[in-house]
Coordinates of C-alpha atoms in Angstrom, one line a residue:
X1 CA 135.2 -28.2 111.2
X2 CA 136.2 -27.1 114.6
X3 CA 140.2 -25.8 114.8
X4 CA 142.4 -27.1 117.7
X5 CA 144.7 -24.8 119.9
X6 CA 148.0 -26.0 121.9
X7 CA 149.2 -28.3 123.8
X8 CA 150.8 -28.0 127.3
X9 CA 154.0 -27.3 126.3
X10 CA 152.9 -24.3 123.4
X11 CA 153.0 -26.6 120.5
X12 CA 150.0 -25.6 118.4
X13 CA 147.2 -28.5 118.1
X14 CA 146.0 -29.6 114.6
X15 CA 142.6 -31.3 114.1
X16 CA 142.7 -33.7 111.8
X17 CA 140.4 -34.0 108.5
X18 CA 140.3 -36.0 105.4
X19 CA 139.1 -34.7 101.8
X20 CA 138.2 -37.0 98.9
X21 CA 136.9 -34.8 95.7
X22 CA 136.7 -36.0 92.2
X23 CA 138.7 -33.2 90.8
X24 CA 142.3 -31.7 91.4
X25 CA 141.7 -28.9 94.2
X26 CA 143.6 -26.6 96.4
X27 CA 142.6 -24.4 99.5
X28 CA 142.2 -20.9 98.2
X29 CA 141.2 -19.1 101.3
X30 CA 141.2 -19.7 105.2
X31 CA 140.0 -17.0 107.8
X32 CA 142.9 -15.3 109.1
X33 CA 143.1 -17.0 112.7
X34 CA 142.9 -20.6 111.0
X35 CA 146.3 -22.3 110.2
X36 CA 146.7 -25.2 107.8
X37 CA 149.1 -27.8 108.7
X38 CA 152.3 -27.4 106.6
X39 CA 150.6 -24.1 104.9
X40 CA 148.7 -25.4 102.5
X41 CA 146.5 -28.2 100.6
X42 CA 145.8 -29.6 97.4
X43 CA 144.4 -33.1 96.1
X44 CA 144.2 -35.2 93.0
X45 CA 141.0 -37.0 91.5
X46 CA 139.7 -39.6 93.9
X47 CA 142.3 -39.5 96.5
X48 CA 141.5 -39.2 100.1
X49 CA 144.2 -36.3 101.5
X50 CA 144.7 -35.8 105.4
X51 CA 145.3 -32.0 107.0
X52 CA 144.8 -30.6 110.1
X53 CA 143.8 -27.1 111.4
X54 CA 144.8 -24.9 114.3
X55 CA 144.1 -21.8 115.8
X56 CA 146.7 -19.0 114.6
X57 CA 147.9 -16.7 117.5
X58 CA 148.7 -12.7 116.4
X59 CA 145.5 -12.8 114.7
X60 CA 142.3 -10.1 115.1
X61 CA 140.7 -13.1 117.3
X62 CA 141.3 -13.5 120.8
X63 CA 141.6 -17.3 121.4
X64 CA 140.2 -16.6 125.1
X65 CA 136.9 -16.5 123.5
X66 CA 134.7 -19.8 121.4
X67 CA 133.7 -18.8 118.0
X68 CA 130.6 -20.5 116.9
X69 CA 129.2 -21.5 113.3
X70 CA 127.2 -18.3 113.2
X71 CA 130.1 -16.1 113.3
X72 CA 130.3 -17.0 109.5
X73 CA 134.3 -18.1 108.9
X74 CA 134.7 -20.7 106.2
X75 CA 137.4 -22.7 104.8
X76 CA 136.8 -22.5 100.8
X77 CA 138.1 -25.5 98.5
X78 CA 138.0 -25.0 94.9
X79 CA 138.9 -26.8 91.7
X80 CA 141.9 -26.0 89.9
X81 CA 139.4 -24.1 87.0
X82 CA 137.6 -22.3 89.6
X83 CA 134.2 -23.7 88.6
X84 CA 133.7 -26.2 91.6
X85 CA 133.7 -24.3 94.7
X86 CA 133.0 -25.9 98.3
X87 CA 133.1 -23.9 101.6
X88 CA 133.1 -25.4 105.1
X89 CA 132.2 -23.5 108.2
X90 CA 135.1 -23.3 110.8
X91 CA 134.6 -23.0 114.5
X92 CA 136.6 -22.6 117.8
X93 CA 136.1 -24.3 121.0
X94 CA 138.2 -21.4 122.6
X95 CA 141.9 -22.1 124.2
X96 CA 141.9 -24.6 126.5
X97 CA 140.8 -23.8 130.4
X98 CA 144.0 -25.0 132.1
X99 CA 146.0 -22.9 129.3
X100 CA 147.5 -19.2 130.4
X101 CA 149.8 -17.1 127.4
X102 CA 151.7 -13.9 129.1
X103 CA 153.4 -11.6 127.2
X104 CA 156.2 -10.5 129.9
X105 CA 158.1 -6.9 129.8
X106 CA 161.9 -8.3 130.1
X107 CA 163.0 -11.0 127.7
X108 CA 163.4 -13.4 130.2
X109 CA 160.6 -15.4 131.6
X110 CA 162.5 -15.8 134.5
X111 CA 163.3 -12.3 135.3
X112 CA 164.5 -11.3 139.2
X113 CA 163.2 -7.8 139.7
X114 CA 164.1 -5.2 142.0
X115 CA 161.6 -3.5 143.4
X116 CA 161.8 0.1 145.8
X117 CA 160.3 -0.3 149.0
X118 CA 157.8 2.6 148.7
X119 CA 156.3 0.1 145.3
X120 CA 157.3 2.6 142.9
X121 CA 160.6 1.1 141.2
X122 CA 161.1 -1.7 139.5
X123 CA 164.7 -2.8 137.9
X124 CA 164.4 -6.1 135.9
X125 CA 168.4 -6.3 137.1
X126 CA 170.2 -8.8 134.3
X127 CA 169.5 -11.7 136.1
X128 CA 167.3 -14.6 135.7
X129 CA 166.2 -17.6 138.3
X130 CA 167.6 -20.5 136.1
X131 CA 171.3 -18.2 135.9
X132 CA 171.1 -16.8 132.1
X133 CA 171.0 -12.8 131.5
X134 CA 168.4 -10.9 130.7
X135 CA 167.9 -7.4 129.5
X136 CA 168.0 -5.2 132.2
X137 CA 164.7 -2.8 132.0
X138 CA 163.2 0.1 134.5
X139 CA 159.3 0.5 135.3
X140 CA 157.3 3.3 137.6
X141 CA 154.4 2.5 139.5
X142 CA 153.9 -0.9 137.6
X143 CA 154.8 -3.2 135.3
X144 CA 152.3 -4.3 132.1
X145 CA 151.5 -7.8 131.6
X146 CA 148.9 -8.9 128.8
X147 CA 147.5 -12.0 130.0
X148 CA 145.6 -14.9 127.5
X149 CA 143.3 -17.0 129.6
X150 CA 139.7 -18.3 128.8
X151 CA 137.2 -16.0 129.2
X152 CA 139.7 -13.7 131.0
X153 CA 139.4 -15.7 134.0
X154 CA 142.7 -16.6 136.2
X155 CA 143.5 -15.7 139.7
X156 CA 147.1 -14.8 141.2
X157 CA 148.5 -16.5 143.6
X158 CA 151.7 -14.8 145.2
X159 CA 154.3 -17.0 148.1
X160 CA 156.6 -14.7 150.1
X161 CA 160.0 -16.5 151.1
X162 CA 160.1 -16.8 155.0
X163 CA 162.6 -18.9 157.7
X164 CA 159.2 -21.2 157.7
X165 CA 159.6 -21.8 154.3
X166 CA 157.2 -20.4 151.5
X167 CA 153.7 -18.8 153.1
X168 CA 150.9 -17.2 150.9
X169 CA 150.7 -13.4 150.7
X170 CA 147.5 -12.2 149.4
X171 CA 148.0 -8.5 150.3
X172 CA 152.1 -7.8 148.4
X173 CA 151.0 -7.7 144.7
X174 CA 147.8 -6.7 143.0
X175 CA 146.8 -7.1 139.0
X176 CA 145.0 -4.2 138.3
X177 CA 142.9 -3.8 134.1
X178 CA 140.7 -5.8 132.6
X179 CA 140.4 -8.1 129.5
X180 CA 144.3 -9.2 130.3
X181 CA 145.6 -6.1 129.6
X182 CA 146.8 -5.6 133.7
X183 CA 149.4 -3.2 135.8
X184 CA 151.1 -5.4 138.5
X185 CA 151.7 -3.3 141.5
X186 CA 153.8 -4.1 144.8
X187 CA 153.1 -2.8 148.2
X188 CA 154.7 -0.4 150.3
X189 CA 156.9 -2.3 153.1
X190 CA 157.8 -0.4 155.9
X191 CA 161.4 -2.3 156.2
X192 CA 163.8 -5.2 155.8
X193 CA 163.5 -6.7 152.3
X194 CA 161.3 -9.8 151.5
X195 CA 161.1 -12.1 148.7
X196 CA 157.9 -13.0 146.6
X197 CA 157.3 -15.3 143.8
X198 CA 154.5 -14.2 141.7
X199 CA 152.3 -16.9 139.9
X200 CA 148.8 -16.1 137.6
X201 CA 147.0 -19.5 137.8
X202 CA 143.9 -19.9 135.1
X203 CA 140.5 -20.1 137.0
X204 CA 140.0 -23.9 136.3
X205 CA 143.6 -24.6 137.7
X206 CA 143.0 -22.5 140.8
X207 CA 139.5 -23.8 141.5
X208 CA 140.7 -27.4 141.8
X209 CA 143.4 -26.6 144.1
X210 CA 141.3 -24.7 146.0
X211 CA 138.5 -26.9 146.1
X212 CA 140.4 -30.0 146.7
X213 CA 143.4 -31.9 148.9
X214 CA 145.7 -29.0 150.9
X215 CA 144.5 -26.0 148.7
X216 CA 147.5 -24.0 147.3
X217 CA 149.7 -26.1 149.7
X218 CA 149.6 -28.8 146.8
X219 CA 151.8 -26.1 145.0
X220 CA 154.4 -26.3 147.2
X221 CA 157.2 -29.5 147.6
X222 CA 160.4 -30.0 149.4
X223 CA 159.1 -29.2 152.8
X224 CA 157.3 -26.2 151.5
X225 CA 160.4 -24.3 150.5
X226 CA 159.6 -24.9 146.4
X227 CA 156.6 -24.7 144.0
X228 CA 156.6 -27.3 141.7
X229 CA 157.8 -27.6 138.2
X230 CA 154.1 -28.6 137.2
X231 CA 153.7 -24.8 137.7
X232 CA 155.9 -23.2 135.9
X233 CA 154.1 -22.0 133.1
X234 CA 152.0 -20.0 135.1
X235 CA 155.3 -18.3 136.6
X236 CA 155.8 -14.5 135.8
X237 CA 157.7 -13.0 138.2
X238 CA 160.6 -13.2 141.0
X239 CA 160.7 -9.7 143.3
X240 CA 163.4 -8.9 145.6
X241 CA 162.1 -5.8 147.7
X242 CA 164.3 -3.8 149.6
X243 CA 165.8 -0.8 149.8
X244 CA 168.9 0.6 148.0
X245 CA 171.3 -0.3 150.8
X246 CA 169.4 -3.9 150.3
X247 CA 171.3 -4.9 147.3
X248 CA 169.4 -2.8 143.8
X249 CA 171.0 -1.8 140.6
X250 CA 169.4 1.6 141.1
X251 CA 171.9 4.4 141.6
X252 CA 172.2 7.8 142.5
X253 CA 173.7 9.8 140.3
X254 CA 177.6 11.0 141.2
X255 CA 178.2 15.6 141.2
X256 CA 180.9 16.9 141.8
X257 CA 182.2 20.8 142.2
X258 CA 185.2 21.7 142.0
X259 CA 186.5 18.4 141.8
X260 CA 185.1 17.9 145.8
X261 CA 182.2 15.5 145.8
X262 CA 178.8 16.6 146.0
X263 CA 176.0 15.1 148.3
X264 CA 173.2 14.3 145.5
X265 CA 169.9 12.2 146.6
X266 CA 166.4 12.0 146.1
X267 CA 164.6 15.2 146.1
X268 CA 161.1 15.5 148.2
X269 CA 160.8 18.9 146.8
X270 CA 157.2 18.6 145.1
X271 CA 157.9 21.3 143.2
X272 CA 160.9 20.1 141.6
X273 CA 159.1 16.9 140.8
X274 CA 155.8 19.3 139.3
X275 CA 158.6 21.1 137.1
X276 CA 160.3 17.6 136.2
X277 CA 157.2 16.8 134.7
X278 CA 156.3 19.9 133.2
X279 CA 159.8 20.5 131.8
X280 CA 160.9 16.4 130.9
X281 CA 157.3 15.1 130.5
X282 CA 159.1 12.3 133.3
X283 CA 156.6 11.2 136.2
X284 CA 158.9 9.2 137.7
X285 CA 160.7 8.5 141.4
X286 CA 164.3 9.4 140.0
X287 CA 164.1 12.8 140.7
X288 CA 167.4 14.0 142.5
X289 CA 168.8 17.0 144.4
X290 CA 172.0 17.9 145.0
X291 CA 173.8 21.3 146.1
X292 CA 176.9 22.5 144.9
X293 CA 179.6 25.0 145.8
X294 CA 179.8 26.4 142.2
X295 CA 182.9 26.6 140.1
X296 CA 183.0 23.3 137.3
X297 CA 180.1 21.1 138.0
X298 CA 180.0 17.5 137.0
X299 CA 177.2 15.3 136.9
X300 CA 177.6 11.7 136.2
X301 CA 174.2 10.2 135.7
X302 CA 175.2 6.3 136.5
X303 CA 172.8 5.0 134.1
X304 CA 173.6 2.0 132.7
X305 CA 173.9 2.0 128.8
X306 CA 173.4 5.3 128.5
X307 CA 174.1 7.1 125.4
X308 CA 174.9 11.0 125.9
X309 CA 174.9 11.1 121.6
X310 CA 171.8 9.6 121.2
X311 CA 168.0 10.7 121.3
X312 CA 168.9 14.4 122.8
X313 CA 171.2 12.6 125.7
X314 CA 170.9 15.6 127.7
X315 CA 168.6 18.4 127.9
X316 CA 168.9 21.3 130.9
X317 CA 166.7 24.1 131.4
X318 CA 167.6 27.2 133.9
X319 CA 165.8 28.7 136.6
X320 CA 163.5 30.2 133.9
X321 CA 162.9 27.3 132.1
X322 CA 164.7 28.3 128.9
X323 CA 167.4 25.8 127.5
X324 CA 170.9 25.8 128.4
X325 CA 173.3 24.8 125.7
X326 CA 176.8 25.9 127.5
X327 CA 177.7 22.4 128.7
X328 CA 180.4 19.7 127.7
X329 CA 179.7 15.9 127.8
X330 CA 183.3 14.0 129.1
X331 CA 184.6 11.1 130.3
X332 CA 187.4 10.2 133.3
X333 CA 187.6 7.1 135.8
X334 CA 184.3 7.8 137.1
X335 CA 182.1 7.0 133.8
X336 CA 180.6 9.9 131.4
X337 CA 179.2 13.0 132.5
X338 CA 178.1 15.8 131.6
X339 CA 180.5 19.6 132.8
X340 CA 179.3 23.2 133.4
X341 CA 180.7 26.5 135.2
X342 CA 178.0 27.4 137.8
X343 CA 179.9 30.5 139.2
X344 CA 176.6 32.1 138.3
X345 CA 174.4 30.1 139.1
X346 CA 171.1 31.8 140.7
X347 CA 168.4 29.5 140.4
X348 CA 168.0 25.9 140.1
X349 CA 168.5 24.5 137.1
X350 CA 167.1 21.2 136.2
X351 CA 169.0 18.0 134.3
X352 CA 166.9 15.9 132.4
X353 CA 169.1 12.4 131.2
X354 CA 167.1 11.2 128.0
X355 CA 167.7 7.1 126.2
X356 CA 168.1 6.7 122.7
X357 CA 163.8 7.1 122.4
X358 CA 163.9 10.9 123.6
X359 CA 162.4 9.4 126.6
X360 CA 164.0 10.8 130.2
X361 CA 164.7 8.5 132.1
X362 CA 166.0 11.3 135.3
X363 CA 166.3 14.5 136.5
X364 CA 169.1 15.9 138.5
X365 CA 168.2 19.4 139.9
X366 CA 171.6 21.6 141.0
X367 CA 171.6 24.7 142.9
X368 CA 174.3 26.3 144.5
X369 CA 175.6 27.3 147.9
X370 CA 175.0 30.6 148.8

């Protein structure tokens, strides 16, 4: 008995068989990536019965991969006494060549992304290309994809957004891993902003456009200015680079001294990002300077949904790297922040803005005028 898969659409495939036994029986066992159609079976005495099986997803087998007769998986029928027992060997053709399963890192598979122009930030901002919300979420360097395709083969295809309509970019996003488990990476532009849309075709599909007619051309309709709905499964991601004049939810945090405001920005002090590390266990770009004229400092971190109860909200360590527990977490017109007296401030002393997980997510480093 070979299992189906899914359609084009996700719905899961059921092949069809018929049983005819002359005694009452019942499935009693099924491997774990097989699924009966409506759960279960059972027959009566001479009755032909009709099911179907289909490959289950979440299971310990990849469907990227066929599963033969030798791999020993069996479907076992028994009577209602348990004296007649019949087993029947199940295999797998594998998922379907033209089919593609991502598991994406917003909730949204139609997430806009913000993305630095160095390549190292990216802001999954709210938004969404068909106009619903979406959870906004932060990634460093890359963002994780796990990508289902037969025999792991697919190939990306990428369109940046010009004045001549859309125009292949083979060079502005890479998918770095193996066995689907990837890192998508953006690179560096020098300036401006650009718009790509990011598409992961499987092999077969990619082949045939390739191979045939205009190439990836035949992706593209109105004029070349669209890729066509036939695609969209194979969509994963809208980026909108620029800088943070350029339009990004990204922002710096607000200090203030003495009630005067405070220039704060991003630091390119490698030290302060070696003891952000060290001190935070944070590795990421939000690393920010500011210097104050001491008296009451206030540091508004201008992170959206953050907690300053939850998961240690704030943690800062002095110039020697001990704790520092003399601070008061308020709020005013300007959002929450977190107050301290740095009449006596020496040394730096390093702000580390943890989320509910204990998990920083930056680091404000204050020193003082002298």
């Amino acid at each position: 008995m070979t299992v189906g898969y899914k359609d084009l659409v996700n719905q899961p495939v059921f092949t069809k068989f018929t049983v005819k036994a002359n005694y009452r029986f019942t499935v009693t066992e099924t491997p774990a990536w097989v699924q009966l159609e409506g759960g279960f079976l059972v027959g009566t005495p001479g009755k032909a019965v009709e099911s179907g099986a289909s490959f289950q997803e979440n299971s310990i087998v990849s469907p990227k991969y066929p599963i033969s007769k030798e791999a020993n998986y069996f479907i076992t029928f028994a009577s209602e006494d348990g004296k007649a027992i019949v087993t029947v060997p199940v295999t797998f053709n594998g998922m379907t060549a033209e089919s593609i399963n991502f598991t994406y890192p917003s909730s949204s598979k139609w997430p806009v992304w913000d993305v630095s122009l160095d390549g190292k930030e990216f802001v999954q901002n709210g938004t969404t290309l068909t106009g619903s919300e979406s959870t906004k979420v932060t990634y460093h360097n890359f963002v994780p994809f796990t990508i289902n395709s037969f025999a792991d083969a697919y190939q990306l295809v990428v369109f940046e957004n010009s004045a001549n309509g859309l125009m292949e970019n083979a060079d502005a996003v890479q998918l770095k891993g193996e066995k689907g488990n990837v890192k998508l990476t953006v690179a560096p532009l020098a300036s401006g902003s650009r718009e790509l849309l990011v598409y992961v075709l499987p092999q077969k599909v990619y082949d045939k456009l390739v191979n045939e007619g205009n190439g990836l051309d035949d992706m593209l309709e109105n004029e070349y200015t669209t890729v066509s709905s036939s695609y969209d499964e194979y969509f994963i991601m809208d980026i909108m680079q620029h800088g943070n004049d350029g339009g990004s939810t990204v922002k710096s945090p607000l200090v203030t001294s003495m009630g005067m405001d405070a220039d704060c920005a991003l630091t390119t002090n490698a030290d302060y990002k070696m003891y952000a590390e060290g001190l935070f266990s944070y590795t990421g770009n939000d690393v920010f300077e500011s210097t104050v004229y001491g008296g009451y400092v206030a540091i508004y971190p201008q992170i959206d949904g953050w907690d300053p109860t939850a998961g240690d909200g704030v943690v800062i360590y002095d110039g020697t790297g001990n704790t520092v527990d003399n601070y008061e977490r308020q709020m005013d017109d300007k959002g929450i922040y977190i107050g301290f007296m740095a009449d006596e401030l020496t040394a730096p002393i390093l702000v580390g803005f943890n989320d509910a997980m204990h998990v920083c997510k930056r680091v404000v480093v204050i020193n003082k005028m002298q």
